[in-house]
PDB file of C-alpha atoms in Angstrom:
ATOM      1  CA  UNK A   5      54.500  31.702  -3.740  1.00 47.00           C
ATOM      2  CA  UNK A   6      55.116  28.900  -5.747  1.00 44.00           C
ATOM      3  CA  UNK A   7      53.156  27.341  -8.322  1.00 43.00           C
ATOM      4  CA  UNK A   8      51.952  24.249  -5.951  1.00 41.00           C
ATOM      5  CA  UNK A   9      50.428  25.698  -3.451  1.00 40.00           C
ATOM      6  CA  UNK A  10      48.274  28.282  -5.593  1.00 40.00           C
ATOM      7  CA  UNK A  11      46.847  25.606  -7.081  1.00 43.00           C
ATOM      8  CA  UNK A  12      45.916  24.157  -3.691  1.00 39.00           C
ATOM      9  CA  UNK A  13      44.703  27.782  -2.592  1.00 39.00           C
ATOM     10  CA  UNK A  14      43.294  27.570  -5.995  1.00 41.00           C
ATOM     11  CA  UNK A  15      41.365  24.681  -5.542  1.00 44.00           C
ATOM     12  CA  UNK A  16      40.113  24.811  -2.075  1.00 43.00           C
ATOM     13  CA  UNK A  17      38.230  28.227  -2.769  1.00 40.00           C
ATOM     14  CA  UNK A  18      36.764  26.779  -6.248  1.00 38.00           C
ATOM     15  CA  UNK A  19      35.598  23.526  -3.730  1.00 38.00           C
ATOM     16  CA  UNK A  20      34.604  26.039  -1.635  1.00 37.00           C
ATOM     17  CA  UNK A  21      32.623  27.975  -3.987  1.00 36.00           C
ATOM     18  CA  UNK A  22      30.861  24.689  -4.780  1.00 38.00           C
ATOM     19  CA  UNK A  23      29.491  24.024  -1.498  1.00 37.00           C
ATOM     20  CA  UNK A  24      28.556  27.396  -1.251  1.00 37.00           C
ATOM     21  CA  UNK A  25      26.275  27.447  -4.380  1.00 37.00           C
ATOM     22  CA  UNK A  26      24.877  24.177  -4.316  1.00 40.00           C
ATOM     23  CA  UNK A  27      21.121  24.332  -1.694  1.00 54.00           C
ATOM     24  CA  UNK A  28      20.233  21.031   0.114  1.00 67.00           C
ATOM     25  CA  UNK A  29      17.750  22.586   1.519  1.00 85.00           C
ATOM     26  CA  UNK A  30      16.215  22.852  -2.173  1.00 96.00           C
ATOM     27  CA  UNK A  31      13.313  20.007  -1.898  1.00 98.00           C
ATOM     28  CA  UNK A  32      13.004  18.439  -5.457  1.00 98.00           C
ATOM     29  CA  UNK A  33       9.593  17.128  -6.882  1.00 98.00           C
ATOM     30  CA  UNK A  34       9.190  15.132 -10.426  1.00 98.00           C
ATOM     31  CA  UNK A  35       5.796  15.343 -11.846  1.00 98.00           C
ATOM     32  CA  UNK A  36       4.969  14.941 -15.669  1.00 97.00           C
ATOM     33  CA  UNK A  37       5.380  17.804 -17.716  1.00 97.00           C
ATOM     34  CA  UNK A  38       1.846  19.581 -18.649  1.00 95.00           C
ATOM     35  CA  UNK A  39      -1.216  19.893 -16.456  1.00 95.00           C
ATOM     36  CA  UNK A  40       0.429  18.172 -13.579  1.00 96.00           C
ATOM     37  CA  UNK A  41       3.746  20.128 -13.238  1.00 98.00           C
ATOM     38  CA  UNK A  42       1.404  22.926 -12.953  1.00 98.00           C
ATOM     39  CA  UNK A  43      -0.493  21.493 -10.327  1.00 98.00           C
ATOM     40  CA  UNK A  44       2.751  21.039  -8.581  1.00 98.00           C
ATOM     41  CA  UNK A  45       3.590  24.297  -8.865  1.00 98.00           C
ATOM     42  CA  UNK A  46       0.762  25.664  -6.760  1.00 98.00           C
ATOM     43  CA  UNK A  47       1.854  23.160  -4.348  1.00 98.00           C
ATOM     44  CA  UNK A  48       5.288  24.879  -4.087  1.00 98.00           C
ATOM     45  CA  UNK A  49       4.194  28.213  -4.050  1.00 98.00           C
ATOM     46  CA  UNK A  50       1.464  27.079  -0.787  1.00 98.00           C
ATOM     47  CA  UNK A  51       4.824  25.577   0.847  1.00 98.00           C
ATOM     48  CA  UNK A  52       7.050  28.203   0.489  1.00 98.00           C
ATOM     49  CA  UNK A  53       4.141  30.711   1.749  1.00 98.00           C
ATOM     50  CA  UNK A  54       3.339  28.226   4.199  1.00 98.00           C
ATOM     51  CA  UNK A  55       6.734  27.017   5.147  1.00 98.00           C
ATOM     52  CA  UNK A  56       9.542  29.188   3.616  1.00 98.00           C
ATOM     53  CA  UNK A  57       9.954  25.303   1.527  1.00 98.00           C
ATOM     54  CA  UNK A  58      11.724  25.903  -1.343  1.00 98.00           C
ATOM     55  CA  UNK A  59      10.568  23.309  -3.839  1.00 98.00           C
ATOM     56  CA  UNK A  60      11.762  22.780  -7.520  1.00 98.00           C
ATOM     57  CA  UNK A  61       9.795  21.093 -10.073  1.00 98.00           C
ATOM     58  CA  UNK A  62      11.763  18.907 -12.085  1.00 98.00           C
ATOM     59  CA  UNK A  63       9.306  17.341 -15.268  1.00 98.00           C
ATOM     60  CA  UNK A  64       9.229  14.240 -17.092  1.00 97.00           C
ATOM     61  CA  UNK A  65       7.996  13.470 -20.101  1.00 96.00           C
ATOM     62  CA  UNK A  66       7.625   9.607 -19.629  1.00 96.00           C
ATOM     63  CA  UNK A  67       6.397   7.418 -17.266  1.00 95.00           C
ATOM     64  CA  UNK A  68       9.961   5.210 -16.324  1.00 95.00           C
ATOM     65  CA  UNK A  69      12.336   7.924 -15.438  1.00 97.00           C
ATOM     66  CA  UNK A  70      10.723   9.509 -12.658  1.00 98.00           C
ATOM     67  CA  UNK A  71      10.559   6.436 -10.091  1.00 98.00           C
ATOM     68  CA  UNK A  72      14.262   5.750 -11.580  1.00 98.00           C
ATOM     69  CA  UNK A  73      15.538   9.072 -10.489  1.00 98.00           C
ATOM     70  CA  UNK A  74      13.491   9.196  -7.376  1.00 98.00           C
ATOM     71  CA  UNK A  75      15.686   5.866  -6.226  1.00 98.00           C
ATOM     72  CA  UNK A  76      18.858   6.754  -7.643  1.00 98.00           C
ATOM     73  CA  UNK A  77      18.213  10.364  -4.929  1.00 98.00           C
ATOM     74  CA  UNK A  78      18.545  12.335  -7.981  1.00 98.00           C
ATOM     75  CA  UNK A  79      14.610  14.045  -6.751  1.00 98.00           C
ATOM     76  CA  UNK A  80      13.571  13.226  -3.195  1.00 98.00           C
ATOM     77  CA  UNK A  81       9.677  12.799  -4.184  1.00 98.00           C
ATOM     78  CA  UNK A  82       7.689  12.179  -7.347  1.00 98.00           C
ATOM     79  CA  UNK A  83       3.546  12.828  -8.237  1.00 98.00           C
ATOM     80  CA  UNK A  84       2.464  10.927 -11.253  1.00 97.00           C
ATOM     81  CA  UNK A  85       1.541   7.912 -10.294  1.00 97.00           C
ATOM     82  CA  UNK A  86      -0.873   5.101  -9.370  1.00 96.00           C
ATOM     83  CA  UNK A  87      -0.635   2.702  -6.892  1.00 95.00           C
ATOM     84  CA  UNK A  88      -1.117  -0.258  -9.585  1.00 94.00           C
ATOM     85  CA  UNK A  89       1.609   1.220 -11.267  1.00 95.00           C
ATOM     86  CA  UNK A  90       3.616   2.014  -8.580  1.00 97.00           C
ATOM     87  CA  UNK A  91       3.549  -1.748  -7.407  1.00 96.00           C
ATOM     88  CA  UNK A  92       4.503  -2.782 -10.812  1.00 95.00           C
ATOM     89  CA  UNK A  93       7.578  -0.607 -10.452  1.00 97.00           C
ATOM     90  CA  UNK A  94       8.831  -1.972  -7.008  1.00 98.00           C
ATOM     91  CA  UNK A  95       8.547  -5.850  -8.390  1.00 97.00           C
ATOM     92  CA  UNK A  96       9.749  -5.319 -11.411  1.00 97.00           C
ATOM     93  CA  UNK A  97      12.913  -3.272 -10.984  1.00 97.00           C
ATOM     94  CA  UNK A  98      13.458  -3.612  -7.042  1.00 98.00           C
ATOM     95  CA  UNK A  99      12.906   0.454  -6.391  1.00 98.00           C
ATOM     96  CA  UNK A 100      13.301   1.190  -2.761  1.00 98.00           C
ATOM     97  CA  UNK A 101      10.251   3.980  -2.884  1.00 98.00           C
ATOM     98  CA  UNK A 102       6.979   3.983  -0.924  1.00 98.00           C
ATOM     99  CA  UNK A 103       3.747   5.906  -1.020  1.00 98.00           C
ATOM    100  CA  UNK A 104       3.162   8.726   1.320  1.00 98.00           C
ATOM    101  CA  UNK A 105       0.331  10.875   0.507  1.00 98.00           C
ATOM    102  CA  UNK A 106      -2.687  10.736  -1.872  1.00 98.00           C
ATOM    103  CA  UNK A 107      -3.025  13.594  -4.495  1.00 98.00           C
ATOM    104  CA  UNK A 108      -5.944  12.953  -7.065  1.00 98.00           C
ATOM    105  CA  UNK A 109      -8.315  10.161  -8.808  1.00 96.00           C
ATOM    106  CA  UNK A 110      -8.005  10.945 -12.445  1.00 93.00           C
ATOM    107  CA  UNK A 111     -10.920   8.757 -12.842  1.00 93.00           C
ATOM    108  CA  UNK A 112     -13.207   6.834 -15.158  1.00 95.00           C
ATOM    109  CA  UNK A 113     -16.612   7.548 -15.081  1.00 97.00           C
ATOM    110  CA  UNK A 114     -19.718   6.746 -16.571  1.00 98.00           C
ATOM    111  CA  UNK A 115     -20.779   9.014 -19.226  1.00 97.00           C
ATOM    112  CA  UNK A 116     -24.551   9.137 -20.577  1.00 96.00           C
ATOM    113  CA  UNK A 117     -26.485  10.870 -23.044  1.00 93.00           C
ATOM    114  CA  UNK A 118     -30.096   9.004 -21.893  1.00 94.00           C
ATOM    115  CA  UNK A 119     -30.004   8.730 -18.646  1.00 95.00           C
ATOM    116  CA  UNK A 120     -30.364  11.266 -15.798  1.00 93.00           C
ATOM    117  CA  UNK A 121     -30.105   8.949 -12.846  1.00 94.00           C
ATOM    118  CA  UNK A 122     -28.827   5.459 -12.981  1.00 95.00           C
ATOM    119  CA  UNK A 123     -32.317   4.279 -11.078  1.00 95.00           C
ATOM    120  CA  UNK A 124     -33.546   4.523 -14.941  1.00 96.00           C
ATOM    121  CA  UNK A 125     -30.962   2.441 -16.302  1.00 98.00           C
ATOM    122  CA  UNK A 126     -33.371  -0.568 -17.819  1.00 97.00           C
ATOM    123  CA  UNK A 127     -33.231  -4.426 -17.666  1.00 98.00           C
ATOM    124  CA  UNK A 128     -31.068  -5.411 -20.926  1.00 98.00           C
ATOM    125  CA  UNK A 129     -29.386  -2.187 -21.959  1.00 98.00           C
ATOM    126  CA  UNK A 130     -26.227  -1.953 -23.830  1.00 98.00           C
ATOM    127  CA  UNK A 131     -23.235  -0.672 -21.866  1.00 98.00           C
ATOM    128  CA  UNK A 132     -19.621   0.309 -23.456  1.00 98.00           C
ATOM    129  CA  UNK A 133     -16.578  -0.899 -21.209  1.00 98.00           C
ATOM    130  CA  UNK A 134     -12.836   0.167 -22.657  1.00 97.00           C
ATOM    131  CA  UNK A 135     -11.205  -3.314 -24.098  1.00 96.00           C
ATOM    132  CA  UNK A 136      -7.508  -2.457 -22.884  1.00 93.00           C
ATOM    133  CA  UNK A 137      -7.114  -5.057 -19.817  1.00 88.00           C
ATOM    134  CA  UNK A 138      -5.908  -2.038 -17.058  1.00 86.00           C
ATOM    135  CA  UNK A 139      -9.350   0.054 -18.126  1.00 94.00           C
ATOM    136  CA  UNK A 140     -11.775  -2.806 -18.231  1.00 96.00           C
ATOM    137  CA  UNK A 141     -11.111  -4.170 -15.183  1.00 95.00           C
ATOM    138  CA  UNK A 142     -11.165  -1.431 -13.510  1.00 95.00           C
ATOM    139  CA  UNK A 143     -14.657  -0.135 -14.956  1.00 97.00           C
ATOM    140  CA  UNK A 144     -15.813  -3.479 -13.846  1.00 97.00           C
ATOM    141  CA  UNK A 145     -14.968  -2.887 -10.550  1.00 96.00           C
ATOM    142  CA  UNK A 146     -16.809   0.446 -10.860  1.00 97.00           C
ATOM    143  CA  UNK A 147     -19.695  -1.090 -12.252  1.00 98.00           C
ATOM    144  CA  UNK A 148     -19.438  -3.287  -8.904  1.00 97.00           C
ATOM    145  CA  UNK A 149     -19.191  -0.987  -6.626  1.00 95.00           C
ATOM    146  CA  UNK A 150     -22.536   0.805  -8.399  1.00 97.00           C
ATOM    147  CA  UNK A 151     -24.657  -2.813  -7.589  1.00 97.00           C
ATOM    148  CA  UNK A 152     -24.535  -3.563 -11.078  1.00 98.00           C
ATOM    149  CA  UNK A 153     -22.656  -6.678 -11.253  1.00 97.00           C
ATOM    150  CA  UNK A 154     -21.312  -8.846  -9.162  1.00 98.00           C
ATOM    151  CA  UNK A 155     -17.350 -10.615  -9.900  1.00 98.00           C
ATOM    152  CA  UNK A 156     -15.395 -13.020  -8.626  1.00 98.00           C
ATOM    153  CA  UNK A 157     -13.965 -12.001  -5.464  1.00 95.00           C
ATOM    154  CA  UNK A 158     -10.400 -13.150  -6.677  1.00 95.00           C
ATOM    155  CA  UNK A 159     -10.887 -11.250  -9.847  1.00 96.00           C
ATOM    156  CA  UNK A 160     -10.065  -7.435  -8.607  1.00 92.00           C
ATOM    157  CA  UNK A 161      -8.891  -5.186 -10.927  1.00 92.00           C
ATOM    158  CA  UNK A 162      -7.693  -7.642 -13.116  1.00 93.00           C
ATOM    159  CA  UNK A 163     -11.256  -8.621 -13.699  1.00 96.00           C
ATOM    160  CA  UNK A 164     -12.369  -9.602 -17.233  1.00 97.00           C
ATOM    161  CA  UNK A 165     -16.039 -10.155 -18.524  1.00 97.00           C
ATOM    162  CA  UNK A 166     -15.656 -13.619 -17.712  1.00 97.00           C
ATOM    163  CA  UNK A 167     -15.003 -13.081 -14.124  1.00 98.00           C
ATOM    164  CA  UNK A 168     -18.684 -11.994 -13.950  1.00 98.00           C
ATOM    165  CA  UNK A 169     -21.067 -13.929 -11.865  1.00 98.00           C
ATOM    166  CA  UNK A 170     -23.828 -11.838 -11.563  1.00 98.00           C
ATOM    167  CA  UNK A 171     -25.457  -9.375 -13.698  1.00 98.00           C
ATOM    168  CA  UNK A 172     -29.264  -8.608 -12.677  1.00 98.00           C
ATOM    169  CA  UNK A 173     -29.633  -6.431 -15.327  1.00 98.00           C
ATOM    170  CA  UNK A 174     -28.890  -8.454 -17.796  1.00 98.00           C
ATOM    171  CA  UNK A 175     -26.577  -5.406 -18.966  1.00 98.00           C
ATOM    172  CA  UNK A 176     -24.984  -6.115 -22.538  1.00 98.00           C
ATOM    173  CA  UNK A 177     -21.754  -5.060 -21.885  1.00 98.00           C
ATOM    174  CA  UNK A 178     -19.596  -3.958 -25.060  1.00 98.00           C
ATOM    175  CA  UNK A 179     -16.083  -3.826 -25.107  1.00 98.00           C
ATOM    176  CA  UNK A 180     -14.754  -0.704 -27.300  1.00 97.00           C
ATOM    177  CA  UNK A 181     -11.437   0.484 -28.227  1.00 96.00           C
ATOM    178  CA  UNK A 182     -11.126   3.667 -25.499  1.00 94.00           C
ATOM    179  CA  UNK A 183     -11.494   6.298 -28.119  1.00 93.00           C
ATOM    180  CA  UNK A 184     -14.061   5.237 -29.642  1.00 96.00           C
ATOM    181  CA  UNK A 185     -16.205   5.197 -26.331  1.00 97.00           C
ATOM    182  CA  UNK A 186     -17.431   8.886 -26.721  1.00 97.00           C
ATOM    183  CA  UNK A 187     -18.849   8.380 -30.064  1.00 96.00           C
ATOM    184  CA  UNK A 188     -20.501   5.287 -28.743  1.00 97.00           C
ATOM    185  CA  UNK A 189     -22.712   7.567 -25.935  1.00 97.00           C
ATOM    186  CA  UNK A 190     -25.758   7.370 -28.883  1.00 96.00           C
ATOM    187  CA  UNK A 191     -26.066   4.083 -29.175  1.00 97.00           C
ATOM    188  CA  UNK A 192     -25.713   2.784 -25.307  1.00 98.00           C
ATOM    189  CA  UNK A 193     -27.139   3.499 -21.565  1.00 98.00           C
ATOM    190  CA  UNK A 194     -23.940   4.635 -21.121  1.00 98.00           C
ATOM    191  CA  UNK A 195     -20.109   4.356 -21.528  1.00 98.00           C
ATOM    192  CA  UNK A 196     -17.179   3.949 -18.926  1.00 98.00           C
ATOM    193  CA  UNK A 197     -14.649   6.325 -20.342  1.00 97.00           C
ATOM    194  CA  UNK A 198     -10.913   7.318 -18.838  1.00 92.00           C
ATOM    195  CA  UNK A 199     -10.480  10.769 -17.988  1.00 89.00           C
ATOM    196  CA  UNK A 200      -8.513  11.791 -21.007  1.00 86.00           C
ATOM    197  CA  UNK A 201     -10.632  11.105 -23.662  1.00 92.00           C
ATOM    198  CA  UNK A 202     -13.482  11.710 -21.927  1.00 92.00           C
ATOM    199  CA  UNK A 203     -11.735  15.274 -21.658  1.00 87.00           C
ATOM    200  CA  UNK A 204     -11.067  15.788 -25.536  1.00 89.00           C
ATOM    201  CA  UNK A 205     -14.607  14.839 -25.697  1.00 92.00           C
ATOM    202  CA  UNK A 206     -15.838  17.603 -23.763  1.00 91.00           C
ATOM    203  CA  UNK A 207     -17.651  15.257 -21.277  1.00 93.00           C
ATOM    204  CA  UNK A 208     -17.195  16.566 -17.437  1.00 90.00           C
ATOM    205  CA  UNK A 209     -18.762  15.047 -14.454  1.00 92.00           C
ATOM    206  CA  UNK A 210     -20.617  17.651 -13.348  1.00 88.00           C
ATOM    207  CA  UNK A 211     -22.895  17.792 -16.693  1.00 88.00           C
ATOM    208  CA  UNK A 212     -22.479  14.493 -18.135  1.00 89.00           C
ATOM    209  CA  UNK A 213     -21.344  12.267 -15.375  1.00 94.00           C
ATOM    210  CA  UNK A 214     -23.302   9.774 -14.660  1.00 96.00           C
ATOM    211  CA  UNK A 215     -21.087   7.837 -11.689  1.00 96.00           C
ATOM    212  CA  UNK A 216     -17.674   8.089 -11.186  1.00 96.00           C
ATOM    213  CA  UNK A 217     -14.719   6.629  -9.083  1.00 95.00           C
ATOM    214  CA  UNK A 218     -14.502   7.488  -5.474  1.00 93.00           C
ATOM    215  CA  UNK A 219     -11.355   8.287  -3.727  1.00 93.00           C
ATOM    216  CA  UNK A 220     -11.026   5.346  -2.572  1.00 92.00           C
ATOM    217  CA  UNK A 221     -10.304   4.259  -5.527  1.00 92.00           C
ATOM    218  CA  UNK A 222      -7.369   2.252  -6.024  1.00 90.00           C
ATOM    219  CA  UNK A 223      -5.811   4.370  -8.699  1.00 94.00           C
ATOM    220  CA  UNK A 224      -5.559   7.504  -6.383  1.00 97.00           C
ATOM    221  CA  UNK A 225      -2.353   9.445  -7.579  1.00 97.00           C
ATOM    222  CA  UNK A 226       0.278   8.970  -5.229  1.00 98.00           C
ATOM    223  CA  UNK A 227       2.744  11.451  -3.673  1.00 98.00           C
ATOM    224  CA  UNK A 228       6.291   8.937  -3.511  1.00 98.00           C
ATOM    225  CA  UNK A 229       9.129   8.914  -1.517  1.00 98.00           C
ATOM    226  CA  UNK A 230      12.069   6.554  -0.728  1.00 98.00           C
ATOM    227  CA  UNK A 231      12.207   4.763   2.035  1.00 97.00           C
ATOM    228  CA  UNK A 232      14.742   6.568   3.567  1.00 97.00           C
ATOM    229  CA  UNK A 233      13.663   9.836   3.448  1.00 97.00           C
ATOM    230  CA  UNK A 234      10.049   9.410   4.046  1.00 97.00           C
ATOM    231  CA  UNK A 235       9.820  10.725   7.839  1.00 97.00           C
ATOM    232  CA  UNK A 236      11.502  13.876   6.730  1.00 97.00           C
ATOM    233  CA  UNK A 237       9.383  16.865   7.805  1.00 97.00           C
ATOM    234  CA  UNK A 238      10.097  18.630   4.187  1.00 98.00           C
ATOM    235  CA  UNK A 239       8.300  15.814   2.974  1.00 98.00           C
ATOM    236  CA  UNK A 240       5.410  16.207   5.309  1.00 97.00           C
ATOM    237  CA  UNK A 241       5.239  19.676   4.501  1.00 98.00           C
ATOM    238  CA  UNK A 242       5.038  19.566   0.851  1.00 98.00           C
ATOM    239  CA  UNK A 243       2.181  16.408   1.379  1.00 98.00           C
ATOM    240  CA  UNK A 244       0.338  19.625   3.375  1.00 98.00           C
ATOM    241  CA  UNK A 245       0.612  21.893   0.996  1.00 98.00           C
ATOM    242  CA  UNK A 246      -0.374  19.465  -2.052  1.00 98.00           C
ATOM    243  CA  UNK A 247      -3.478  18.688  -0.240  1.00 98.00           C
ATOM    244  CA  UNK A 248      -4.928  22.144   0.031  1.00 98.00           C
ATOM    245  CA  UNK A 249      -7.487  24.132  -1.484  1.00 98.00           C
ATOM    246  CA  UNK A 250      -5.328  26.144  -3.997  1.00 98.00           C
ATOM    247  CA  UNK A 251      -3.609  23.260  -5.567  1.00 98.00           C
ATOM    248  CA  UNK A 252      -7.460  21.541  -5.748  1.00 98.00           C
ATOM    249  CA  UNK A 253      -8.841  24.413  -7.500  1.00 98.00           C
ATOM    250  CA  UNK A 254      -6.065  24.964  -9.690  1.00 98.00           C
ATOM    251  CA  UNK A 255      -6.065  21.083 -10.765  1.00 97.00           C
ATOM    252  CA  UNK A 256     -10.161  21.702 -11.013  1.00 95.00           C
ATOM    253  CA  UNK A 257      -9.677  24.362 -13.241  1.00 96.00           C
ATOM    254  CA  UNK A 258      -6.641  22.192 -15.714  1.00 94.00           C
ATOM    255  CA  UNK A 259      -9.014  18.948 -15.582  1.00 93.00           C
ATOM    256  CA  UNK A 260     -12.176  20.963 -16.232  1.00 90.00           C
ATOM    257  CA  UNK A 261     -13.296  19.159 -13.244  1.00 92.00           C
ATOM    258  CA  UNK A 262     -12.760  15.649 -14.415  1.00 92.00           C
ATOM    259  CA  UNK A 263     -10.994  15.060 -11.237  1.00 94.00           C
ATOM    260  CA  UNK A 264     -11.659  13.666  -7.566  1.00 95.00           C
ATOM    261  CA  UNK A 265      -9.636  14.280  -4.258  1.00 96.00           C
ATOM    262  CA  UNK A 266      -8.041  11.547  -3.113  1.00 97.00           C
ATOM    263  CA  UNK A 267      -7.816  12.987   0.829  1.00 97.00           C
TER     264      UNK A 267
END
């Protein structure tokens, strides 16, 4: 046999062999390396008992690459994100990707070491908002949606202290640098503080929370897909198997139960 067609025997069975050992039946997921790839590992273990799925977990270690590789196809879904965020994205760099699913409200909360209920919160107290522009207006929102002040209904969660146009309370509202809000809980009603440094505080909702985001909050986590593969029943598997108890209790358990459902 000569030398030209071996190499075309050759090749075929090494193309062959290709095909054979790639899986596109192998759904891919990116989720940031940490707490939340290991949330999403519960998720594929509950589709793959649930479903035979097969799910990898592909992590990322910043916040860009994910929504870049979910539109270039190189992962079919991603779990890190808000929808803020996520909106952001889309403008900004023209992604063709869509939100599908909730997963979880990594939320801010108000933290207090005075107050039991806020029904004794008292005419004139001091109150300690984060200063970064994303976190205060979105504790001013939460402060709205607690009664405590009213904003401009343009101002959303872009809202600044200046967008307020009613405060019965007469609340002094502080603006602090976000880690310094823990340290602040002695000297104020209470503090508005994000969920990680509220965390490496040793705060939790459950003892020290005082209110906190609902899940209809509009910086749920998201589950994303692209456009074109959104329908696909993989993808509606893997939302059913995010959203179920184990992955819950195993995100419970990471957070130390600084986190709210977002189904």
């Amino acid at each position: 046999m000569s030398n030209f067609f071996k190499n075309i025997i050759l090749g075929g069975s090494a193309l062959l062999l290709a095909a054979c050992g790639s899986n596109d039946d192998v759904l891919k997921i990116g989720a940031m390396a940490g707490e939340e790839e290991q949330v999403a590992e519960i998720a594929a273990e509950v589709a793959k008992q649930q479903f035979g799925l097969q799910v990898e977990i592909v992590a990322f270690s910043d916040y860009v690459t994910p929504n870049e590789a979910l539109n270039d196809g190189s992962i079919d879904l991603n779990a890190f994100q808000h929808r803020p965020y996520l909106d952001a994205q889309v403008e900004a760099r023209g992604y063709d990707i869509v939100a599908v699913a909730n997963t979880f409200v990594y939320p801010i909360a108000a933290y207090s070491q005075k107050l039991d209920s806020l029904e004794a919160l008292e005419a004139g107290s001091k109150v300690a908002l984060p200063n970064d522009p994303s976190n205060l207006g979105r504790s001013l929102v939460l402060l709205e949606q607690q009664g405590l002040l009213v904003l401009k209904p343009e101002a959303g969660i872009n809202a600044t202290t200046r967008d307020i146009v009613e405060n019965p309370l007469n609340l002094e509202i502080l603006e602090l640098e976000a880690a310094q809000l823990p340290r602040s809980l002695n000297d104020v009603a209470f503090a508005v503080i994000n969920n990680s440094f509220a965390g490496m505080s040793g705060l939790t909702l459950e003892e020290h929370g005082l209110f906190v985001e609902s899940k209809e909050s509009p910086y749920v986590n998201l589950i994303v897909a692209r456009s074109n593969n959104q329908q696909d029943e993989r993808v509606q598997q893997f939302i059913e198997a995010y959203q179920s108890e184990p992955v819950y209790q195993k995100a419970y358990e990471l957070f130390q139960g600084n986190i709210v459902k977002g189904w």
